[in-house]
Short mmCIF file of C-alpha atoms in Angstrom, two decimals:
data_model
loop_
_atom_site.label_atom_id
_atom_site.label_comp_id
_atom_site.label_asym_id
_atom_site.label_seq_id
_atom_site.Cartn_x
_atom_site.Cartn_y
_atom_site.Cartn_z
CA MET A 198 103.17 43.94 92.12
CA THR A 199 102.46 47.09 90.15
CA GLU A 200 99.48 48.58 89.00
CA THR A 201 100.27 52.07 86.26
CA THR A 202 97.65 54.53 86.72
CA THR A 203 97.78 58.01 84.13
CA GLY A 204 100.65 59.93 86.64
CA THR A 205 101.29 57.70 89.08
CA GLU A 206 102.25 53.98 88.95
CA THR A 207 101.12 52.16 91.98
CA THR A 208 102.89 49.41 93.84
CA THR A 209 103.06 47.58 97.59
CA ASP A 210 105.49 50.28 98.98
CA GLY A 211 104.26 53.02 97.85
CA GLU A 212 102.92 55.49 94.71
CA ARG A 213 104.96 56.93 92.18
CA ALA A 214 105.70 59.83 90.62
CA ASP A 215 107.32 61.68 88.01
CA VAL A 216 106.73 65.05 88.66
CA LEU A 217 104.46 65.88 91.66
CA VAL A 218 101.98 69.24 91.64
CA VAL A 219 100.50 70.17 95.11
CA GLY A 220 97.22 72.98 94.48
CA SER A 221 94.58 72.86 90.16
CA GLY A 222 95.26 76.98 89.95
CA ILE A 223 96.66 78.19 87.05
CA ALA A 224 100.31 78.34 88.17
CA GLY A 225 99.80 74.15 89.81
CA CYS A 226 97.92 73.28 85.94
CA ALA A 227 100.84 74.66 84.32
CA ALA A 228 103.26 73.17 85.30
CA ALA A 229 101.74 70.15 85.46
CA LEU A 230 100.78 70.89 81.74
CA ALA A 231 104.26 71.51 80.93
CA ALA A 232 106.19 69.00 82.40
CA ALA A 233 104.01 66.14 80.93
CA ARG A 234 105.17 67.78 77.55
CA ALA A 235 108.46 67.32 78.67
CA GLY A 236 107.95 63.74 78.85
CA ALA A 237 107.00 63.08 82.37
CA ASP A 238 104.41 61.25 84.32
CA VAL A 239 102.47 63.56 86.61
CA CYS A 240 99.80 63.29 89.26
CA LEU A 241 97.96 66.57 90.43
CA LEU A 242 96.80 66.43 93.83
CA THR A 243 94.23 69.47 95.23
CA LYS A 244 91.47 70.43 97.87
CA ALA A 245 89.14 71.31 95.77
CA THR A 246 86.73 69.31 94.25
CA LYS A 247 84.66 72.04 91.70
CA PRO A 248 87.30 74.80 90.03
CA ASP A 249 85.49 77.53 92.45
CA ASP A 250 87.56 76.22 95.09
CA ALA A 251 91.13 77.80 93.25
CA SER A 252 92.17 81.15 93.31
CA THR A 253 92.46 81.45 90.21
CA ASP A 254 88.67 80.70 89.17
CA TRP A 255 88.01 84.26 91.52
CA ALA A 256 90.16 86.47 89.44
CA GLN A 257 87.75 89.44 87.85
CA GLY A 258 90.40 91.22 86.41
CA GLY A 259 92.28 89.67 83.59
CA ILE A 260 96.41 88.84 82.67
CA SER A 261 99.23 91.51 81.42
CA THR A 262 101.08 91.12 78.30
CA THR A 263 103.43 93.52 77.20
CA ARG A 264 101.93 94.00 74.01
CA GLY A 265 104.69 95.15 72.06
CA ASN A 266 106.15 97.13 74.79
CA PRO A 267 108.66 94.95 77.66
CA ASP A 268 110.11 98.07 79.15
CA SER A 269 107.16 100.49 79.77
CA LEU A 270 104.96 96.87 82.03
CA LYS A 271 108.64 96.10 83.43
CA ALA A 272 109.13 100.46 84.92
CA ASP A 273 105.45 99.71 86.35
CA ILE A 274 106.39 96.63 88.50
CA ILE A 275 108.91 97.94 89.22
CA ASP A 276 106.79 101.32 90.19
CA ALA A 277 104.09 99.97 91.55
CA SER A 278 106.62 97.93 93.49
CA ASP A 279 107.38 101.25 95.87
CA GLY A 280 110.59 100.02 95.06
CA THR A 281 112.11 96.68 95.71
CA ALA A 282 110.78 94.06 93.26
CA ASP A 283 113.67 92.84 92.10
CA PRO A 284 114.71 93.14 88.49
CA GLU A 285 115.33 90.38 87.36
CA ALA A 286 112.26 89.00 88.14
CA VAL A 287 110.30 90.99 86.62
CA GLU A 288 113.27 90.48 83.60
CA THR A 289 111.96 87.29 83.46
CA LEU A 290 108.64 87.72 83.46
CA VAL A 291 108.37 90.16 81.09
CA GLU A 292 110.33 87.90 78.74
CA ASN A 293 108.48 85.17 78.98
CA ALA A 294 104.86 87.15 79.05
CA ASP A 295 103.51 86.99 76.20
CA GLU A 296 105.43 83.40 74.14
CA ALA A 297 103.24 82.11 76.80
CA VAL A 298 99.65 83.98 77.17
CA GLU A 299 99.73 83.00 73.17
CA ASP A 300 100.87 79.87 73.49
CA VAL A 301 99.04 77.75 76.60
CA LEU A 302 95.89 80.03 76.74
CA VAL A 303 95.34 81.19 73.35
CA ASP A 304 96.74 78.45 70.85
CA THR A 305 97.08 75.54 73.77
CA LEU A 306 93.17 76.46 75.13
CA GLY A 307 91.34 79.04 72.98
CA VAL A 308 90.26 80.67 75.40
CA ASP A 309 88.19 83.68 74.37
CA PHE A 310 89.73 86.93 75.73
CA ASP A 311 86.56 89.62 74.74
CA GLU A 312 87.88 91.39 71.04
CA GLY A 313 86.91 95.21 70.04
CA GLU A 314 84.57 95.85 67.20
CA ASP A 315 88.22 95.46 64.54
CA GLY A 316 88.25 92.07 66.04
CA SER A 317 91.50 92.53 67.57
CA PHE A 318 91.38 91.79 71.40
CA ASP A 319 90.15 95.27 74.07
CA TYR A 320 92.92 94.88 76.05
CA THR A 321 91.84 97.06 79.09
CA ARG A 322 93.35 98.65 81.19
CA GLU A 323 93.95 98.31 85.62
CA ALA A 324 95.16 101.31 88.49
CA ALA A 325 99.44 101.76 88.50
CA HIS A 326 99.21 100.61 84.08
CA SER A 327 101.02 103.18 82.57
CA GLU A 328 98.79 101.73 78.65
CA HIS A 329 95.97 99.77 78.11
CA ARG A 330 97.81 95.64 77.74
CA ILE A 331 95.28 93.56 80.02
CA LEU A 332 93.66 90.67 77.97
CA HIS A 333 90.20 89.74 79.96
CA VAL A 334 87.39 88.28 79.87
CA ASP A 335 84.86 91.07 80.75
CA ALA A 336 85.41 90.73 84.59
CA ALA A 337 85.47 87.57 85.02
CA THR A 338 88.83 86.29 83.13
CA GLY A 339 90.74 83.74 85.70
CA THR A 340 86.80 81.13 85.21
CA HIS A 341 87.97 81.55 81.20
CA ILE A 342 90.68 80.93 82.06
CA LEU A 343 90.81 78.35 84.60
CA ARG A 344 88.00 75.48 83.87
CA PRO A 345 89.51 74.66 80.37
CA PHE A 346 93.02 74.49 81.91
CA LEU A 347 91.35 71.87 84.21
CA ASN A 348 89.99 69.83 81.69
CA HIS A 349 92.67 70.44 79.24
CA VAL A 350 95.63 68.63 82.28
CA ASP A 351 92.94 66.20 83.02
CA ASP A 352 92.23 64.32 79.71
CA HIS A 353 95.82 64.31 79.36
CA GLU A 354 97.31 60.99 78.70
CA ARG A 355 100.11 62.25 81.11
CA ILE A 356 98.37 63.96 84.41
CA GLU A 357 96.70 61.97 86.79
CA VAL A 358 94.45 64.87 88.44
CA ARG A 359 93.28 63.54 92.07
CA GLN A 360 90.94 65.80 93.61
CA ASP A 361 89.45 66.03 97.09
CA THR A 362 93.14 65.11 98.46
CA ALA A 363 95.47 67.51 100.54
CA ALA A 364 99.27 67.40 101.54
CA LEU A 365 99.21 66.57 104.81
CA GLU A 366 102.82 66.87 105.06
CA LEU A 367 107.19 66.54 102.95
CA ILE A 368 108.77 63.66 102.73
CA THR A 369 112.51 64.94 103.33
CA ALA A 370 115.97 63.23 103.42
CA GLU A 371 118.34 64.89 104.07
CA GLY A 372 117.43 68.50 102.45
CA ARG A 373 115.70 66.64 99.90
CA VAL A 374 111.61 65.93 99.06
CA HIS A 375 111.12 62.60 97.18
CA GLY A 376 107.07 63.69 97.52
CA VAL A 377 104.18 64.46 99.62
CA VAL A 378 102.11 62.66 102.58
CA SER A 379 98.13 62.62 101.51
CA ASP A 380 94.93 62.85 103.53
CA ARG A 381 93.36 60.05 100.52
CA GLU A 382 94.10 57.01 99.25
CA GLY A 383 94.55 56.13 96.07
CA PRO A 384 94.34 53.79 93.66
CA ARG A 385 96.28 50.54 95.14
CA PRO A 386 96.92 46.87 93.58
CA SER A 387 94.79 45.06 93.83
CA ASP A 388 95.64 41.43 96.81
CA SER A 389 93.01 38.90 95.52
CA SER A 390 94.29 36.90 93.31
CA SER A 391 97.30 36.43 95.97
CA GLY A 392 94.03 35.23 98.82
CA ARG A 393 95.66 37.69 101.25
CA ARG A 394 93.73 39.70 103.37
CA PRO A 395 93.29 43.75 102.08
CA ARG A 396 95.96 45.68 104.50
CA GLU A 397 95.15 47.93 107.33
CA LYS A 398 94.19 52.12 105.71
CA PRO A 399 96.66 53.15 106.86
CA VAL A 400 96.51 57.35 107.97
CA GLY A 401 98.16 59.20 106.11
CA HIS A 402 98.98 57.87 102.15
CA PRO A 403 102.58 59.13 100.92
CA ILE A 404 103.16 59.66 96.98
CA TYR A 405 106.80 59.30 96.01
CA ALA A 406 107.57 61.75 92.98
CA GLY A 407 111.38 62.64 91.73
CA ALA A 408 110.39 65.94 91.77
CA THR A 409 107.92 67.91 93.76
CA VAL A 410 105.61 71.41 93.27
CA LEU A 411 103.84 73.28 95.29
CA ALA A 412 101.05 75.21 93.99
CA THR A 413 99.05 75.44 96.87
CA GLY A 414 97.35 79.28 96.67
CA GLY A 415 97.30 81.73 98.92
CA ILE A 416 96.42 82.62 102.52
CA GLY A 417 93.32 84.53 102.41
CA ALA A 418 92.06 82.68 105.04
CA LEU A 419 94.03 83.82 107.90
CA TYR A 420 91.46 86.78 107.70
CA GLY A 421 88.14 87.57 108.22
CA ARG A 422 87.83 89.55 104.86
CA SER A 423 89.26 88.19 101.78
CA THR A 424 88.52 87.80 98.33
CA ASN A 425 90.51 84.42 98.34
CA PRO A 426 88.55 80.96 98.78
CA GLU A 427 87.89 80.04 102.22
CA ASP A 428 90.14 76.48 101.81
CA ALA A 429 92.87 79.83 101.49
CA THR A 430 95.91 78.03 104.08
CA GLY A 431 98.50 78.67 102.82
CA ASP A 432 99.04 75.20 103.17
CA GLY A 433 102.63 74.70 100.57
CA ILE A 434 104.58 78.03 102.74
CA ALA A 435 103.92 76.23 105.70
CA MET A 436 104.75 72.51 105.27
CA ALA A 437 107.15 74.15 102.83
CA ALA A 438 108.66 75.63 106.02
CA LEU A 439 108.49 73.24 108.89
CA ALA A 440 110.47 71.35 106.31
CA GLY A 441 112.91 73.78 106.48
CA ALA A 442 112.41 76.05 103.76
CA ASP A 443 112.77 79.72 103.14
CA VAL A 444 111.09 81.97 102.94
CA ALA A 445 110.60 86.04 102.20
CA ASP A 446 108.35 89.16 102.76
CA MET A 447 105.98 87.78 104.09
CA GLU A 448 104.74 90.89 105.41
CA PHE A 449 103.97 91.56 102.50
CA VAL A 450 100.46 91.34 102.73
CA GLN A 451 97.86 93.38 99.80
CA PHE A 452 94.63 94.11 100.50
CA HIS A 453 92.54 95.20 98.04
CA PRO A 454 91.12 97.97 97.75
CA THR A 455 87.43 98.38 96.60
CA ALA A 456 85.87 94.94 97.87
CA TYR A 457 82.53 95.10 99.10
CA ALA A 458 81.93 96.61 102.64
CA GLY A 459 79.16 93.93 103.64
CA GLU A 460 78.35 90.68 104.67
CA ASP A 461 79.83 87.89 101.97
CA PRO A 462 82.33 90.43 99.89
CA PHE A 463 83.31 90.59 96.77
CA LEU A 464 85.80 91.69 94.69
CA LEU A 465 85.56 94.78 92.57
CA SER A 466 87.24 95.00 89.35
CA GLU A 467 90.36 97.70 88.87
CA ALA A 468 89.41 97.71 85.37
CA LEU A 469 86.72 99.04 86.78
CA ARG A 470 88.45 102.44 87.57
CA GLY A 471 91.14 101.90 84.44
CA GLU A 472 87.50 102.60 82.35
CA GLY A 473 86.16 105.43 84.11
CA ALA A 474 84.61 104.31 87.54
CA VAL A 475 85.77 107.07 90.90
CA LEU A 476 86.28 106.58 94.17
CA ARG A 477 83.52 108.90 96.20
CA ASN A 478 83.72 109.60 100.19
CA SER A 479 80.35 109.58 101.87
CA ASP A 480 79.97 113.36 101.58
CA GLY A 481 80.09 112.10 97.52
CA GLU A 482 83.23 113.79 96.44
CA ARG A 483 85.96 112.14 95.25
CA PHE A 484 89.16 112.59 97.53
CA MET A 485 91.90 110.31 95.41
CA ASP A 486 93.97 112.78 93.39
CA GLU A 487 94.41 114.83 96.80
CA TYR A 488 96.49 111.10 98.30
CA HIS A 489 98.35 110.43 95.06
CA PRO A 490 99.28 111.76 92.16
CA GLN A 491 97.50 109.76 89.76
CA GLY A 492 94.04 109.28 91.59
CA ASP A 493 91.75 106.43 91.40
CA LEU A 494 93.99 104.18 89.51
CA ALA A 495 96.89 104.59 91.39
CA PRO A 496 99.33 101.31 92.86
CA ARG A 497 96.85 98.99 95.74
CA ASP A 498 98.20 99.75 98.62
CA VAL A 499 98.19 103.17 98.72
CA VAL A 500 94.48 103.27 97.09
CA ALA A 501 93.10 100.98 99.77
CA ARG A 502 95.01 103.35 103.27
CA ALA A 503 93.11 106.00 100.87
CA VAL A 504 89.42 104.80 100.71
CA ASP A 505 90.30 102.91 104.74
CA THR A 506 90.94 106.67 105.69
CA GLU A 507 87.64 108.27 104.32
CA ARG A 508 86.18 105.32 106.08
CA GLU A 509 86.92 105.80 108.84
CA GLU A 510 86.42 110.13 108.70
CA THR A 511 83.22 110.09 106.57
CA GLY A 512 82.13 106.76 107.34
CA ALA A 513 81.94 105.48 103.94
CA VAL A 514 83.66 104.96 100.66
CA VAL A 515 81.78 104.39 97.26
CA LEU A 516 82.95 103.40 94.16
CA ASP A 517 80.73 105.31 91.21
CA VAL A 518 79.92 103.38 87.84
CA SER A 519 77.69 105.73 86.75
CA SER A 520 79.68 106.56 84.18
CA LEU A 521 80.54 102.26 82.66
CA GLU A 522 78.25 100.88 80.49
CA PHE A 523 77.44 98.93 84.19
CA ASP A 524 75.88 95.33 83.40
CA SER A 525 76.61 94.61 79.46
CA ALA A 526 80.17 95.36 79.60
CA TYR A 527 80.53 93.63 84.00
CA PRO A 528 77.47 90.96 83.79
CA GLY A 529 79.34 89.03 86.99
CA ILE A 530 79.52 92.05 89.05
CA ALA A 531 76.44 93.64 88.46
CA GLU A 532 75.04 90.10 89.62
CA LYS A 533 76.58 90.00 92.50
CA CYS A 534 75.74 93.27 93.82
CA ARG A 535 72.21 92.91 92.57
CA ASP A 536 72.10 89.46 94.73
CA ARG A 537 73.20 91.67 97.57
CA GLY A 538 70.39 94.71 96.87
CA ILE A 539 72.22 97.05 95.50
CA GLU A 540 70.73 99.46 93.54
CA GLY A 541 72.02 102.37 91.84
CA ASP A 542 75.50 103.40 90.69
CA ALA A 543 77.48 103.80 93.58
CA ILE A 544 79.04 100.72 95.62
CA PRO A 545 79.96 99.98 99.32
CA VAL A 546 83.40 99.05 98.75
CA ALA A 547 86.21 98.36 102.11
CA PRO A 548 90.12 97.41 102.04
CA CYS A 549 90.08 93.26 102.13
CA GLU A 550 92.89 90.87 102.40
CA HIS A 551 93.57 89.99 98.35
CA PHE A 552 96.91 88.50 97.81
CA LEU A 553 100.03 87.83 99.30
CA CYS A 554 103.54 89.25 98.30
CA GLY A 555 106.30 87.30 99.93
CA GLY A 556 106.02 83.51 100.19
CA ILE A 557 108.49 80.71 100.02
CA ASP A 558 112.02 81.87 98.25
CA VAL A 559 111.93 80.43 94.30
CA ASP A 560 114.22 81.39 91.71
CA ASP A 561 113.68 82.22 88.02
CA ARG A 562 112.51 78.32 87.63
CA GLY A 563 110.92 78.28 90.57
CA ARG A 564 113.36 76.52 92.65
CA THR A 565 113.53 76.18 96.53
CA SER A 566 116.18 75.83 98.73
CA LEU A 567 114.83 72.84 99.17
CA ASP A 568 116.31 69.82 96.77
CA ARG A 569 114.16 69.06 94.58
CA LEU A 570 110.96 70.84 95.48
CA TYR A 571 109.67 73.66 93.45
CA ALA A 572 106.98 76.68 94.08
CA VAL A 573 104.64 78.78 91.67
CA GLY A 574 102.31 80.94 92.56
CA GLU A 575 100.68 83.00 95.42
CA CYS A 576 102.59 80.82 97.49
CA ALA A 577 105.64 81.40 96.27
CA ARG A 578 107.90 84.63 95.93
CA THR A 579 109.75 85.19 92.93
CA GLY A 580 110.87 89.02 93.66
CA VAL A 581 108.42 90.33 90.45
CA HIS A 582 105.94 91.40 93.26
CA GLY A 583 108.10 93.10 95.77
CA ALA A 584 106.45 95.13 98.28
CA ASN A 585 103.28 95.67 96.64
CA ARG A 586 101.67 93.55 93.32
CA LEU A 587 100.56 95.87 90.10
CA ALA A 588 97.21 93.91 88.98
CA SER A 589 96.86 91.21 86.74
CA THR A 590 100.23 89.59 86.94
CA SER A 591 99.85 87.37 89.34
CA LEU A 592 97.44 84.86 86.76
CA LEU A 593 100.51 86.25 85.09
CA GLU A 594 103.09 85.07 87.00
CA GLY A 595 101.72 81.27 87.52
CA LEU A 596 101.16 80.96 84.03
CA VAL A 597 105.26 81.90 83.06
CA TRP A 598 107.28 80.05 86.70
CA GLY A 599 104.19 77.35 86.30
CA LEU A 600 105.42 76.58 82.93
CA ARG A 601 109.52 76.77 83.59
CA ALA A 602 109.06 74.85 86.71
CA GLY A 603 106.93 72.31 85.53
CA THR A 604 110.17 71.74 82.85
CA ASP A 605 112.61 71.79 85.06
CA ALA A 606 111.03 69.41 87.69
CA THR A 607 111.34 66.39 85.05
CA GLY A 608 113.46 64.28 84.66
CA PHE A 609 114.12 62.55 88.93
CA GLU A 610 114.46 59.39 89.92
CA PRO A 611 111.27 58.59 91.88
CA GLU A 612 112.96 57.31 95.86
CA ILE A 613 111.35 55.37 98.34
CA VAL A 614 112.96 57.31 101.17
CA GLU A 615 111.22 56.82 104.94
CA ALA A 616 107.49 59.20 105.47
CA PRO A 617 106.62 60.50 108.21
CA GLU A 618 103.94 58.34 110.24
CA LEU A 619 100.83 60.22 110.91
CA ARG A 620 99.19 59.29 114.05
CA ASP A 621 95.07 59.39 115.04
CA SER A 622 95.29 57.63 118.11
CA ASP A 623 92.99 60.34 120.85
CA PRO A 624 89.24 60.91 119.88
CA ALA A 625 88.10 63.10 117.77
CA LEU A 626 87.64 66.75 118.11
CA PRO A 627 84.26 68.08 118.64
CA ASP A 628 82.39 69.28 115.64
CA ARG A 629 83.21 72.72 116.35
CA PHE A 630 86.68 72.95 118.34
CA ALA A 631 89.07 73.80 114.88
CA ALA A 632 86.06 76.63 113.65
CA GLU A 633 86.13 78.18 116.76
CA LYS A 634 90.77 78.38 116.96
CA PHE A 635 90.54 79.62 113.34
CA THR A 636 88.48 82.73 114.72
CA ARG A 637 90.96 83.55 117.67
CA LEU A 638 93.73 83.98 114.56
CA THR A 639 91.86 85.84 112.45
CA ARG A 640 90.69 88.26 115.21
CA THR A 641 93.80 88.30 115.65
CA MET A 642 95.76 88.65 111.87
CA ASP A 643 92.59 91.73 111.77
CA ASP A 644 92.75 93.56 114.36
CA TYR A 645 97.06 93.52 114.40
CA LEU A 646 98.63 92.64 111.15
CA GLY A 647 95.71 94.13 108.50
CA LEU A 648 95.68 97.31 106.97
CA GLU A 649 97.89 99.29 109.31
CA ARG A 650 100.87 97.42 112.05
CA ASP A 651 102.19 98.32 115.38
CA PRO A 652 104.90 97.47 116.41
CA ASP A 653 103.44 96.99 120.80
CA GLU A 654 100.07 95.10 118.75
CA ILE A 655 102.76 93.16 115.81
CA ALA A 656 104.56 91.82 119.18
CA ARG A 657 101.03 90.87 121.37
CA ALA A 658 99.52 89.09 117.54
CA SER A 659 103.38 87.51 117.88
CA ALA A 660 101.89 86.26 121.41
CA VAL A 661 98.31 85.39 120.65
CA LEU A 662 100.36 83.58 118.03
CA ARG A 663 102.38 81.96 119.18
CA ARG A 664 100.15 79.87 122.12
CA LEU A 665 98.11 78.77 119.62
CA LYS A 666 100.44 77.41 117.35
CA GLY A 667 101.63 75.41 120.29
CA GLU A 668 97.92 74.53 121.71
CA VAL A 669 97.64 72.95 117.74
CA ASP A 670 100.63 71.44 117.61
CA ALA A 671 99.48 68.98 120.58
CA TYR A 672 96.48 67.99 119.13
CA VAL A 673 97.98 67.37 115.34
CA ARG A 674 100.66 64.45 117.03
CA THR A 675 97.67 62.78 117.83
CA ARG A 676 95.54 63.70 115.23
CA THR A 677 94.74 63.42 112.10
CA ALA A 678 92.25 65.08 110.05
CA ARG A 679 92.34 67.60 107.57
CA ASP A 680 90.96 70.89 109.26
CA LEU A 681 93.19 70.71 112.22
CA TYR A 682 95.67 70.06 109.68
CA GLU A 683 94.16 73.22 107.83
CA LEU A 684 94.63 75.27 111.33
CA ARG A 685 98.21 73.99 111.89
CA ASN A 686 99.53 75.99 108.56
CA ALA A 687 97.45 78.69 109.32
CA SER A 688 99.22 79.34 112.39
CA VAL A 689 102.09 78.53 111.38
CA VAL A 690 102.26 81.33 108.07
CA ALA A 691 100.42 83.28 110.80
CA LEU A 692 103.87 83.64 113.11
CA LEU A 693 106.12 83.58 110.16
CA ILE A 694 104.36 86.72 108.26
CA ALA A 695 104.10 88.15 112.63
CA ARG A 696 107.53 87.97 112.39
CA ALA A 697 108.77 89.36 109.32
CA ALA A 698 106.44 92.17 110.00
CA SER A 699 108.89 92.51 113.26
CA GLU A 700 111.52 92.35 111.84
CA ASN A 701 111.07 95.40 109.24
CA THR A 702 109.88 98.17 110.31
CA GLU A 703 110.41 100.88 107.50
CA SER A 704 106.51 100.70 105.72
CA VAL A 705 106.57 99.87 102.16
CA GLY A 706 104.48 98.91 99.94
CA CYS A 707 101.66 97.08 102.00
CA HIS A 708 103.44 96.61 104.61
CA TYR A 709 102.23 100.79 106.74
CA VAL A 710 103.87 100.77 110.03
CA ALA A 711 101.95 103.10 111.89
CA THR A 712 103.81 104.43 114.75
CA GLU A 713 102.95 107.76 115.38
CA ARG A 714 100.18 107.81 118.11
CA ASP A 715 98.31 110.72 118.27
CA GLU A 716 98.84 113.22 122.13
CA SER A 717 95.38 113.00 123.05
CA THR A 718 95.37 109.13 124.11
CA ALA A 719 99.29 108.69 124.54
CA GLU A 720 99.87 107.05 128.52
CA PRO A 721 100.76 109.91 131.59
CA THR A 722 104.10 110.48 131.84
CA ALA A 723 106.24 110.94 135.18
CA ASP A 724 105.92 115.40 134.79
CA ASP A 725 102.88 115.49 133.60
#
């Protein structure tokens, strides 16, 4: 007995899809669209229930293009990465950039990018870009891309979008991924005509797929202050790593230099500095020229550490937007400032966790080390970003790799194998259990694996995180709940970051190892 729905075929032994995509940001939508265009039936799972639950919706600055000069963009990406970006991956991004933007964003979705007085696109510039090449919609580009993209894939006859549904485990057998176990049941065959009683609802719900694409976003929930949505718990990275997939560059956690410094932080786009805003310390002095030849437009890792230093030495740093038509050019950011009682042209800023440059290791088509498992977007490590990401390349990377992975993931038949059995036999945990463990995790990450790291503190963090993961694993074995699995995933990713940080003793990009100690605070020796 079968029942066919858009994107999936429901049978008595589980659901099946040609391609299963987990995540609904620009990378997941691009993968779903490309697979559907290639003739596959696609199921797209997302934890989100509204667009602003996805990281793409929070993206402000824009999406980079080559603007007819691919060599220049390539050079800027590699320079911003501190020379660590993979040149072949950068070449893949740059070669496909303009075609992907024009095909999907302009022609298919009709994104209304800002235009100048002559009707041509109004390209802006951001930090570490050598020229104006970034398409944008004021400073809310992600919103204007994601919402029409979601509507488009939701209306596609070959794509089923299933909201408020989390993937809990990958279904694997002999090095091959066959789908996921989700936490919500999809449409099932009716048993009414047979006279049989409805089956008991299982704890987990397997969805089998010819190929699985992870597009689960970032890790911002691991830190106390982040520009990510609160459910950015590194789910895809953790599931892939637990299944045996290779991960890489996990130590490269990028902190954005200009997030609002108060409660409820929000991003102040680099486009502001690209158009003339400047950083000042509490003495009113511009300081970035002392730290880097590019001044306020230096790479993010440099600016973030400089802002942190000036805050420590002078008490505060503000972004001075007095040279801009701030309210009219950046209405969304201006409104957030007013909502927080910020008056005038000086906005207090501080570094804030923003983006993971590493992740699940993939090739130029998003293929992981596990057969028929793909990863795209922030959860993937393509090699484009190296140790530090250039502004406005994340949306582009998600779009380009999403399209390439979605196309490559087609043509495989779903196979039914034994799925992991999730247990829910013990009593429910207290309401605050996961939240309290999360607080412990984020405090550890903030204290020991933040903007600057010390080898001894990395080791201390590793010990704390190992104990935390052991505690969480004990509960996951007998209880199934989304917040508990998110906590498990976050603890796995935190340990991967700590492990990578301990193995890389060299300061590079956004992994800054502070090994020098102030002699006045050093412990006494036997000779003292």
